[in-house]
Short mmCIF file of C-alpha atoms in Angstrom, two decimals:
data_model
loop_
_atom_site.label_atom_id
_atom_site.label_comp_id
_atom_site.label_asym_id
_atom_site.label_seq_id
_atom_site.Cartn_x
_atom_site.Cartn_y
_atom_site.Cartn_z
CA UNK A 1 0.00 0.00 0.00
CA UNK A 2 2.98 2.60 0.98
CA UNK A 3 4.63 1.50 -2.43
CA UNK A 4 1.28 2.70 -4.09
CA UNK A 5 1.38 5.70 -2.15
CA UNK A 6 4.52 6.52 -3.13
CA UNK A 7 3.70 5.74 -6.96
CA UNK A 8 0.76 8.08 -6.93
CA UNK A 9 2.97 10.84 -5.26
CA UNK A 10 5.49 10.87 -8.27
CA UNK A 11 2.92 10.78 -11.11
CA UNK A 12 0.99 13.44 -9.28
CA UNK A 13 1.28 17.21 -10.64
CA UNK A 14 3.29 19.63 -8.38
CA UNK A 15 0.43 21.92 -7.52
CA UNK A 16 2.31 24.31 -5.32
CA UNK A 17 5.72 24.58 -7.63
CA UNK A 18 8.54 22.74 -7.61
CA UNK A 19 11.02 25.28 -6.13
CA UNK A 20 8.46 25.03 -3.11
CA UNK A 21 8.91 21.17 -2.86
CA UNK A 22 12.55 21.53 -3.48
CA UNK A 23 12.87 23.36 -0.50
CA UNK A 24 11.15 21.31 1.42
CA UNK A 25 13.35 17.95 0.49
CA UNK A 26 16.68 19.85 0.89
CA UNK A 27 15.34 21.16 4.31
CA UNK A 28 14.31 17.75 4.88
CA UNK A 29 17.55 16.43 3.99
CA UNK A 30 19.31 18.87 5.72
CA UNK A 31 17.54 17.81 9.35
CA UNK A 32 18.13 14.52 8.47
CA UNK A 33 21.48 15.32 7.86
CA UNK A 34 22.68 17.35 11.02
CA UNK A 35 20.53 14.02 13.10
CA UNK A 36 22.83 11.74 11.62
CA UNK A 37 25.92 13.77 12.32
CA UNK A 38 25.17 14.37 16.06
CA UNK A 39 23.73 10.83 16.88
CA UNK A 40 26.29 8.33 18.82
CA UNK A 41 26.99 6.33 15.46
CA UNK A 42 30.54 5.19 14.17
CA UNK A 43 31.34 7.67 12.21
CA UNK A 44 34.77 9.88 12.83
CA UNK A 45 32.34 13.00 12.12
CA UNK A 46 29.90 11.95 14.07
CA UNK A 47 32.58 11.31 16.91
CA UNK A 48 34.23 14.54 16.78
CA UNK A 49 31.78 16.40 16.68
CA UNK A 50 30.25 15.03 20.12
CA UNK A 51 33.67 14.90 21.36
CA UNK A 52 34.41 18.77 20.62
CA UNK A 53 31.15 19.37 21.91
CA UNK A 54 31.92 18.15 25.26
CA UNK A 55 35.64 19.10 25.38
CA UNK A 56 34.23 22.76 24.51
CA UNK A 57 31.55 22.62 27.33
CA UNK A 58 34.23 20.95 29.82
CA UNK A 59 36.01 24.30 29.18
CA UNK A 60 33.48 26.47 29.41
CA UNK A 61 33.00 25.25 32.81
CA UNK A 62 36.84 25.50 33.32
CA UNK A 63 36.58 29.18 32.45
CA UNK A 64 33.72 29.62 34.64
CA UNK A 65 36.20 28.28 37.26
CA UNK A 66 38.73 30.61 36.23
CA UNK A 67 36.87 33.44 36.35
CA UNK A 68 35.57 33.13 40.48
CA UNK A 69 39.34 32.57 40.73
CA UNK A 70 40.85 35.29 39.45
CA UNK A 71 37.86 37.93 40.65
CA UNK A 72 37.68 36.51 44.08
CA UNK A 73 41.34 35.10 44.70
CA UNK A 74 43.18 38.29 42.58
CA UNK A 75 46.52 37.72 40.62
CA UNK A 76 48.47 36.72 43.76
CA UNK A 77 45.78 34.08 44.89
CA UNK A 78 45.59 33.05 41.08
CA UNK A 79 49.30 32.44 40.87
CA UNK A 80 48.77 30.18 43.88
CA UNK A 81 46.27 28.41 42.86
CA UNK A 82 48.39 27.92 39.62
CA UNK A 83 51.62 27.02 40.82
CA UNK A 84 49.90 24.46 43.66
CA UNK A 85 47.74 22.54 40.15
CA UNK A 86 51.00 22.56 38.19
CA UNK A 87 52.71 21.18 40.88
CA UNK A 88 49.98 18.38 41.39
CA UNK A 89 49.98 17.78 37.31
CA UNK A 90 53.45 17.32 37.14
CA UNK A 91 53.30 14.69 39.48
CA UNK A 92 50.43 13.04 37.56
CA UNK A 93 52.95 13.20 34.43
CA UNK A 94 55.51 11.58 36.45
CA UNK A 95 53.04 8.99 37.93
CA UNK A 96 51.25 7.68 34.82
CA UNK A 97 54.79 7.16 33.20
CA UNK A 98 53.61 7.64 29.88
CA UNK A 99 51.77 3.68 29.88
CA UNK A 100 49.23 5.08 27.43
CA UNK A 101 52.06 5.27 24.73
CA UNK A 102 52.48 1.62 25.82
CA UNK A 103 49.33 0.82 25.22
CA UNK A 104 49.14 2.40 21.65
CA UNK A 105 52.11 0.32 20.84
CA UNK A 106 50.89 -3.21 22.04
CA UNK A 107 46.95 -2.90 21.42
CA UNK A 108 47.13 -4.82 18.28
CA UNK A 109 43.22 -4.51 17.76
CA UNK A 110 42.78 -5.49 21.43
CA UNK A 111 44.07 -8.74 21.77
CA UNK A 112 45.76 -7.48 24.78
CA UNK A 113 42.84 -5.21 26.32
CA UNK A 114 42.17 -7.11 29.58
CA UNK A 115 45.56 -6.83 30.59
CA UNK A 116 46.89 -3.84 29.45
CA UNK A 117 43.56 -2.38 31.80
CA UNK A 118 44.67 -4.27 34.90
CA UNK A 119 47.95 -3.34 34.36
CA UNK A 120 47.09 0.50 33.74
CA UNK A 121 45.35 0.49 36.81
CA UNK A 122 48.11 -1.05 38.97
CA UNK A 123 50.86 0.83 37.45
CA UNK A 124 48.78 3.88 37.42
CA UNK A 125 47.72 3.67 41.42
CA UNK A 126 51.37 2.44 42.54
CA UNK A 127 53.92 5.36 40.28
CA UNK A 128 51.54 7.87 41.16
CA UNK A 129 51.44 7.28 44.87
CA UNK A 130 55.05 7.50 44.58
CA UNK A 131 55.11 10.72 42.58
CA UNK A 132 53.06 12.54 44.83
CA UNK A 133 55.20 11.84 47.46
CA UNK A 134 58.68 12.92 45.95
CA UNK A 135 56.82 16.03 44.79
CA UNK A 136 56.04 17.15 48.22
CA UNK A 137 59.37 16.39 49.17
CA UNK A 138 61.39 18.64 46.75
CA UNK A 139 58.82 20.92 46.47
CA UNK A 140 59.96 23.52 48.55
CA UNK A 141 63.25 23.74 45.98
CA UNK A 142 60.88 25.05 43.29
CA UNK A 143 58.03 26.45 45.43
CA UNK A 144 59.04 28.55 48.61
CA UNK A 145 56.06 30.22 49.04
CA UNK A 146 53.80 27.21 49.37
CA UNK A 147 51.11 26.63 51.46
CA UNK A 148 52.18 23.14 52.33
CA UNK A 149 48.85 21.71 53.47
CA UNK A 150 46.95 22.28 50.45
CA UNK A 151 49.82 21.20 48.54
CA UNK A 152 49.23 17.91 50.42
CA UNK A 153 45.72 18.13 49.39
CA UNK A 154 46.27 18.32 45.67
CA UNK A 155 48.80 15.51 45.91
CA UNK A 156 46.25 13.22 47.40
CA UNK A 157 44.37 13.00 44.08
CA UNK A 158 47.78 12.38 42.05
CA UNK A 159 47.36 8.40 42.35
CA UNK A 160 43.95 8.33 41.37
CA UNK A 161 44.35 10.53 38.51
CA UNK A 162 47.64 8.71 37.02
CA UNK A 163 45.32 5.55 37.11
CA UNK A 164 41.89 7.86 35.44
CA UNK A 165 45.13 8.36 32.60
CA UNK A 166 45.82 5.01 31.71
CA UNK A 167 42.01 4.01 31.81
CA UNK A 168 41.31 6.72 29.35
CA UNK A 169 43.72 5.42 26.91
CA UNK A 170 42.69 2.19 26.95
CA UNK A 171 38.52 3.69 26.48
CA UNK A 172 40.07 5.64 23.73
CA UNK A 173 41.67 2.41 22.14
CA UNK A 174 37.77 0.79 21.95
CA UNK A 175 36.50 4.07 20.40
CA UNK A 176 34.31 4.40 23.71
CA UNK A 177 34.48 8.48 23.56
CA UNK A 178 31.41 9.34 24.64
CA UNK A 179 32.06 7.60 28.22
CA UNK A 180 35.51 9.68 28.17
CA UNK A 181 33.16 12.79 27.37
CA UNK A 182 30.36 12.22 29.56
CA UNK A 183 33.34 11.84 32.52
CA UNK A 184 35.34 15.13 31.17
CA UNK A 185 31.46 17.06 31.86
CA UNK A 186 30.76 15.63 35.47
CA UNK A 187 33.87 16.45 36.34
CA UNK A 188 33.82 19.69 35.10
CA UNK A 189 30.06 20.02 36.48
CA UNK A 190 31.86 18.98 40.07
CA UNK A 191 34.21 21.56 40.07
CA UNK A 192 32.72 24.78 38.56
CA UNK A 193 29.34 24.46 40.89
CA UNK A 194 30.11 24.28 44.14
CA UNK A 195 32.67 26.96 43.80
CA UNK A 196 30.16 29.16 42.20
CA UNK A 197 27.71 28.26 45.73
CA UNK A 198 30.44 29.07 47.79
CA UNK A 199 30.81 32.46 45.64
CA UNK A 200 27.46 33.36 46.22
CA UNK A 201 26.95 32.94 49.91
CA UNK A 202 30.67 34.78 50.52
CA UNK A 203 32.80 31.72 51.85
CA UNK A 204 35.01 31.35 48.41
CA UNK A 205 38.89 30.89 49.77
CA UNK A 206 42.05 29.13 47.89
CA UNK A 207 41.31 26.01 50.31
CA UNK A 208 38.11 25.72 48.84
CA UNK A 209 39.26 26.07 45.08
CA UNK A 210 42.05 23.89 45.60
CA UNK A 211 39.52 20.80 47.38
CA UNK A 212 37.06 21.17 44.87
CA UNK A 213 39.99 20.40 41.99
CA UNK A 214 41.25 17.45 43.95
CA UNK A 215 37.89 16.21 44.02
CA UNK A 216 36.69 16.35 40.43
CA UNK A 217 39.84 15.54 39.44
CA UNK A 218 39.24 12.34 40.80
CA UNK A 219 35.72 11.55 39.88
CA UNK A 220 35.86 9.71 36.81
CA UNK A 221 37.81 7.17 38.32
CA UNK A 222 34.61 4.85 39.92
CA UNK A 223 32.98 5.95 36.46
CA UNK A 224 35.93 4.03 34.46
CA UNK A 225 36.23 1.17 36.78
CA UNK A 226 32.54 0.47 36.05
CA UNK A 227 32.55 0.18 32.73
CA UNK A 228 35.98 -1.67 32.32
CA UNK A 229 35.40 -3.94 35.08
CA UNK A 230 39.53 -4.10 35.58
CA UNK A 231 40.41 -7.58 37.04
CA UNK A 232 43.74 -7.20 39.09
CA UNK A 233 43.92 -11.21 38.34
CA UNK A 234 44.68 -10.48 34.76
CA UNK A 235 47.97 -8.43 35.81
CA UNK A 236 51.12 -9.91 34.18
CA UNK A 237 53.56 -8.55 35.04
CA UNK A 238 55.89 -9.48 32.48
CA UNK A 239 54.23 -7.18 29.89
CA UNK A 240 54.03 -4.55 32.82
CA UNK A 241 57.68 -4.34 33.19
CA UNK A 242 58.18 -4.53 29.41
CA UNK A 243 55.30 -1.60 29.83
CA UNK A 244 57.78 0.16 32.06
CA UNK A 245 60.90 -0.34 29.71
CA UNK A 246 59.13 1.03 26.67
CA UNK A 247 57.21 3.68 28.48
CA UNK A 248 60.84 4.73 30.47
CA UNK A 249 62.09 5.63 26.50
CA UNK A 250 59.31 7.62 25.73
CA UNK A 251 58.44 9.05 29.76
CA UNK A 252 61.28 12.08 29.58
CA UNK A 253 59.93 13.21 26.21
CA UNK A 254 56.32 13.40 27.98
CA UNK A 255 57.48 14.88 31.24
CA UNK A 256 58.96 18.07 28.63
CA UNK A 257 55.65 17.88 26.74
CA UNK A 258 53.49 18.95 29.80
CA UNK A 259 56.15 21.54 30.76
CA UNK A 260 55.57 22.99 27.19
CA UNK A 261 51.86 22.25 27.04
CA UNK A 262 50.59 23.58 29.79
CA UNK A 263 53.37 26.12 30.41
CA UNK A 264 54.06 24.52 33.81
CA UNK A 265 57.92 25.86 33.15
CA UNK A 266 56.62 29.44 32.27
CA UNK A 267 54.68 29.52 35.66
CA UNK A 268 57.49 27.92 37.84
CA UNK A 269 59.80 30.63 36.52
CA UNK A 270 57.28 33.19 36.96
CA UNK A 271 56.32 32.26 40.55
CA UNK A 272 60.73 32.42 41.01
CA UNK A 273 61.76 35.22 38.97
CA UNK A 274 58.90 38.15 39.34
CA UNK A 275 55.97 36.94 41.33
CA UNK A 276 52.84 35.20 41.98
CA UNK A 277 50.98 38.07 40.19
CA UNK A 278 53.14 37.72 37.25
CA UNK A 279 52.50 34.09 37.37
CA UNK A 280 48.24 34.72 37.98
CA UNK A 281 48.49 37.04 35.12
CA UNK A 282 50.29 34.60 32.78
CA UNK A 283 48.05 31.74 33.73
CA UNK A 284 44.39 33.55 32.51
CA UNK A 285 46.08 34.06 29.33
CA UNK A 286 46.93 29.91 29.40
CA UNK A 287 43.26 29.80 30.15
CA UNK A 288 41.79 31.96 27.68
CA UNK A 289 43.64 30.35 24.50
CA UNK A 290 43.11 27.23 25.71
CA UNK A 291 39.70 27.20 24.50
CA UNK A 292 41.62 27.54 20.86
CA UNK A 293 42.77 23.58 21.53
CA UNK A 294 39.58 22.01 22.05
CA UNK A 295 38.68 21.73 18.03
CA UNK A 296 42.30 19.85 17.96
CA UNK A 297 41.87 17.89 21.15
CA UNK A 298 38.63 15.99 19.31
CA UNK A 299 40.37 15.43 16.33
CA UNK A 300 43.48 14.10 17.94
CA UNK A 301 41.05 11.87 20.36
CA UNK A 302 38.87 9.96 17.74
CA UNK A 303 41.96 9.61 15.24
CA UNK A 304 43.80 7.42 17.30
CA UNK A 305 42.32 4.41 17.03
CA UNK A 306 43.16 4.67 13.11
CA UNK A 307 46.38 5.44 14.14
CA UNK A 308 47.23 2.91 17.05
CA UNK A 309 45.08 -0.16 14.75
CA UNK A 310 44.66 0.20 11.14
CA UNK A 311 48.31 -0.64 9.06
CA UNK A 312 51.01 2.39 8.44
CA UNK A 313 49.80 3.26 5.17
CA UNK A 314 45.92 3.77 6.42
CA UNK A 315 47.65 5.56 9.44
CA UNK A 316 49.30 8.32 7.63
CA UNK A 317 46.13 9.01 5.76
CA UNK A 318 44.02 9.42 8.52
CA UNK A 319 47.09 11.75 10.43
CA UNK A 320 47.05 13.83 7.07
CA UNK A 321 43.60 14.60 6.88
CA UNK A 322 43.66 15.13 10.61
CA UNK A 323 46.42 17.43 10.60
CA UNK A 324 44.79 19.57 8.01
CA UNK A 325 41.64 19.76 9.91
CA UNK A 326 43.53 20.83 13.05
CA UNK A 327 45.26 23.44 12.28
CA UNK A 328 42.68 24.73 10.22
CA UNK A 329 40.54 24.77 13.31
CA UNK A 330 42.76 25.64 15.61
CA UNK A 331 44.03 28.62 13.57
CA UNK A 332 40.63 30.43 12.99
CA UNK A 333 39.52 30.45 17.18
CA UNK A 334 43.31 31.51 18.08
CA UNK A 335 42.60 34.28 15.76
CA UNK A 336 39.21 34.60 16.99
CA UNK A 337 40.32 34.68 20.71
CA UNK A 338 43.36 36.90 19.89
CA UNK A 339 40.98 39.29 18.09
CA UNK A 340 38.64 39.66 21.34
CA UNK A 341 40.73 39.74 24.36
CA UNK A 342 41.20 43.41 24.57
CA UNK A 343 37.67 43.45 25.40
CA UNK A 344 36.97 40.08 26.75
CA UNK A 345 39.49 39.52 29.22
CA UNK A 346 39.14 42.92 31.32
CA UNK A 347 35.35 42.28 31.63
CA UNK A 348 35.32 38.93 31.95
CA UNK A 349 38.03 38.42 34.44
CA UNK A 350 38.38 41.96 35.75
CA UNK A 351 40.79 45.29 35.26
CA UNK A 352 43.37 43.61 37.42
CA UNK A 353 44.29 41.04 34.25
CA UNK A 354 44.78 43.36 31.75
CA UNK A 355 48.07 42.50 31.38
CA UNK A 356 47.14 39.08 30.25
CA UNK A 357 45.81 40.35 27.18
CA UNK A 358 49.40 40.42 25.36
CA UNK A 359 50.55 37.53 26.50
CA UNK A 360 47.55 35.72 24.97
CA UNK A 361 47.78 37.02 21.80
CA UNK A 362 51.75 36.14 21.43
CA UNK A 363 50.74 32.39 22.66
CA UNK A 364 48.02 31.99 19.51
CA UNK A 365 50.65 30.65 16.96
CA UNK A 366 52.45 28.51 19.43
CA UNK A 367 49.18 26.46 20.56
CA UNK A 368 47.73 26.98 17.01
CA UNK A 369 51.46 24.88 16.00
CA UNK A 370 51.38 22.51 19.06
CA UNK A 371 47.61 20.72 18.27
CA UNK A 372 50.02 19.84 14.90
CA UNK A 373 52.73 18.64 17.07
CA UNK A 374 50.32 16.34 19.15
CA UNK A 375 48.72 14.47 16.09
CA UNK A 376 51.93 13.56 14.42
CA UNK A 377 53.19 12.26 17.20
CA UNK A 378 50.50 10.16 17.94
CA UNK A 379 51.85 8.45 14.44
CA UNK A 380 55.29 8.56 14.93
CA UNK A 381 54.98 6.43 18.57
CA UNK A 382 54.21 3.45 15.52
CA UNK A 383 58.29 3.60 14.23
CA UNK A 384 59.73 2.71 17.92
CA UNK A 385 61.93 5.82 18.20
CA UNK A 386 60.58 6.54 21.72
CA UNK A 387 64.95 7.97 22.43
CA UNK A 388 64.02 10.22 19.23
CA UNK A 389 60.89 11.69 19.68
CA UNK A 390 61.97 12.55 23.60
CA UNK A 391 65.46 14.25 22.20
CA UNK A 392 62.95 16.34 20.57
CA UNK A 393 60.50 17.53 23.10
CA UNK A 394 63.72 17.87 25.63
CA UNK A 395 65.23 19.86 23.18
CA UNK A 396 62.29 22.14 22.68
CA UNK A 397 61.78 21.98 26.27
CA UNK A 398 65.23 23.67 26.78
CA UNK A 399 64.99 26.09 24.36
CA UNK A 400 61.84 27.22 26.45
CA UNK A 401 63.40 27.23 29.89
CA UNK A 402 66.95 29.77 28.28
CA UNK A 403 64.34 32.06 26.52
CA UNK A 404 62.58 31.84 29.28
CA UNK A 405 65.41 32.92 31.92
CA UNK A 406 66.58 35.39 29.19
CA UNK A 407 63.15 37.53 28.42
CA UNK A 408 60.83 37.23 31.89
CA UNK A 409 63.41 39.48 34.02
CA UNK A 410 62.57 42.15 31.25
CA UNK A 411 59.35 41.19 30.01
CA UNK A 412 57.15 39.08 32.63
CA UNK A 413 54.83 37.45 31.24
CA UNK A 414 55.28 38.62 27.89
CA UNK A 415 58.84 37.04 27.63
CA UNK A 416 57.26 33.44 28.84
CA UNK A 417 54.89 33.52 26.06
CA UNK A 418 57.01 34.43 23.44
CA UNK A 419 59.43 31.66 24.40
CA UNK A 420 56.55 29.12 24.75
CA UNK A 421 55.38 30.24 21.23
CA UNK A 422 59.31 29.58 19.60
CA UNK A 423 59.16 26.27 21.84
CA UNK A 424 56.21 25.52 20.30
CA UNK A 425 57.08 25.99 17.03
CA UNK A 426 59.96 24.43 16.70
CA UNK A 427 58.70 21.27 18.24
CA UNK A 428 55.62 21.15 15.83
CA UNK A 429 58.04 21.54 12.40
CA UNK A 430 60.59 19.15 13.40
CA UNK A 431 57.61 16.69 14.16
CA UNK A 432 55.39 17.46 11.19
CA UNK A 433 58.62 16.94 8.78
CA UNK A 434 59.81 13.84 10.43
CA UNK A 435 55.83 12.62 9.70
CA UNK A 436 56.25 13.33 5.77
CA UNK A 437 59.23 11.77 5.45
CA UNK A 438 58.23 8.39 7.57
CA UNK A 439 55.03 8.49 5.32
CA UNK A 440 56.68 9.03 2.39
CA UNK A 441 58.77 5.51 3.37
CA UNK A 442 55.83 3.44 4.44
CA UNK A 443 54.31 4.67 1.03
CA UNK A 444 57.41 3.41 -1.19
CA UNK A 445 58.97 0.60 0.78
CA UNK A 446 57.04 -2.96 1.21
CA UNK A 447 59.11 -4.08 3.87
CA UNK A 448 56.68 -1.30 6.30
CA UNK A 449 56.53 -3.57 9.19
CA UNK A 450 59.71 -2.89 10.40
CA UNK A 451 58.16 0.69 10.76
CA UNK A 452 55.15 -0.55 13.69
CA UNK A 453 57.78 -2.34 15.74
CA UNK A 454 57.48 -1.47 19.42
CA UNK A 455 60.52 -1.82 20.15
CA UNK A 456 63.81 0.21 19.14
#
């Protein structure tokens, strides 16, 4: 009878026009279209889309954070607050010990997935219980000023998050992003609320800022354990301490990459050289073009099971197209956000950060060359150059740290993001080239296997 239906409908006249009814199937179309795109199917579109969605709205809320922070707390109780998370994240870098790289290497379409999770979450609990306690202990060599017992608190969260790390990886390996998304929002939702309660009813204090981030930093542990149901039985430790060996190649390389990433060496110097303001200041303009990563961040999230699974030659494709995409994206909202920060910054986050406004537009290239950086390096873990690729980052890392110690004494906060942006920079072309040519390779040589061993 439909069939019918349908046959009548065709040999019927167009009464009302057809530019009428061609509207209507394109619209049509078109809301079938954007349904498709933003339902939870298997499509990389589909996937980061919903994954920049959340990333974006994760950030919002991290802005909202931001913003009681620097209004209530002012540039000194910013820098703080800054220097007391980038303590606590450096010891989550030096807890997970880069296992997720591990885990790229040796997924091998999952054969592996029960035990590289157990062994994640071991490895993850145990390094960063360790971390977190050698961080406290040299911490007043690189933090004099510290309020000790809330550095305590922010190290409590350390082991938890180092495991949260290596359980992500391994949700990222199944392609099970809208878990890691829905996790990313409740623990932003944690963290930006019951500061802005506490805001409201006048009891909003750098204790309470730095609790609330130990907290949420935490929550998505209970969420991953639940859906990955890690067995501690499965541990083998055999792969874990060939884990370790590879991950101990690529770990210095990674502990560089957060220094330049989240300009954890910019603040540290700040804090040292000028002051906590200086630091506060510097940090809001971190914030701010932040948001200019999260376009990247999707991209570089739902590529990488194509890159960790599929063979070299599909790999390079997909890190191509991804590349192009990124810094594409990431280009036009540095721009964007450069373009609006006189305005935004002063009335978002008050006259007192000003200041921040330069600094955030000399950082745009820099993270606009970095999301470049991250995806081809996702690639280049394949070739088992783990010495290589960390020569790199070190290198960039130290051409940071003497720009750095050369331009803050004159310029502040200016000087760190200039030397960040050069960092940057040079760490994304040395990368991005070293990508062509081991593409170009896989392309021309059938012997590519030699080019996915783990080891090397």
């Amino acid at each position: 009878m439909e069939r019918n239906q349908r046959e009548a409908a065709r040999r019927s006249p167009v009464r009302h026009g057809t530019s009428s009814a061609n509207t209507s199937s394109r619209l049509s179309h078109g809301v079938l279209f954007i349904r498709a795109l933003l339902s939870s199917g298997a499509s990389d579109t589909a996937r980061t889309v919903q994954t920049a969605a959340s990333q974006a709205l994760r950030l919002l809320l991290a802005t909202g954070t931001s913003i009681l922070i620097a209004r209530y707390l002012q540039p000194e109780g910013r820098g703080l607050y800054a220097m007391i998370v980038a303590m606590a994240s450096g010891a989550v870098v030096l807890g997970h010990f880069t296992v997720v790289y591990t885990q790229i290497a040796l997924w091998k379409d999952g054969v592996l997935s029960r035990v590289l999770t157990a062994n994640g979450l071991l490895l993850g609990l145990g390094l960063g219980s360790a971390a977190a306690l050698c961080t406290f202990a040299v911490s007043p060599l690189v933090f004099p000023n510290r309020p000790a017992l809330l550095l305590a608190v922010a190290l409590a969260s350390v082991p938890a998050v180092a495991a949260i790390t290596n359980l992500r990886g391994i949700l990222t390996l199944q392609a099970r992003v809208d878990l890691v998304n829905r996790a990313i929002l409740i623990s932003g939702l944690i963290n930006c609320v019951p500061l802005a309660v506490l805001a409201v009813l006048g009891h909003f204090t750098l204790s309470a800022v730095v609790v609330m981030w130990a907290v949420s930093a935490a929550v998505p542990l209970p969420l991953y354990l639940r859906a990955l149901r890690p067995n501690l039985g499965h541990v083998t430790w055999e792969l874990a301490r060939r884990q370790l060996s590879l991950a101990g190649r690529h770990h210095i390389g990674v502990i560089a990459q957060y220094f330049l990433l989240w300009s954890a060496a910019d603040v540290l110097l700040l804090n040292i050289l000028v002051s906590s303001s200086e630091a506060g200041l510097y940090s809001v303009a971190v914030v701010v073009i932040s948001i200019a990563r999260v376009p990247a961040d999707a991209v570089t999230q739902v590529v990488l099971p194509r890159q960790a699974s599929s063979d070299v030659t599909a790999s390079g494709v997909a890190t191509a197209r991804a590349l192009r995409v990124s810094l594409l994206s990431s280009s036009v909202c540095a721009g964007l956000l450069a373009a609006a920060s006189p305005l935004l910054v002063p009335w978002v986050f008050g006259p007192a950060y000003q200041r921040s406004v330069l600094p955030l537009a000399i950082l745009g290239p820099g993270v606009t060359a970095y999301a470049s950086a991250r995806l081809a390096g996702q690639y280049l873990i394949r070739l088992g150059r783990p010495l290589s690729m960390s020569g790199i980052t070190v290198g960039a890392l130290v051409v940071n740290v003497v720009l750095d110690l050369l331009l803050i004494p004159s310029w502040g906060a200016a000087g760190a993001a200039l030397s960040s942006t050069i960092a940057y920079s040079l760490l994304a072309f040395i990368e991005v080239m070293w990508f062509r040519r081991a593409r170009a390779s896989a392309t021309e040589s059938p012997e590519v296997s030699r080019l996915v061993s783990p080891s090397g």
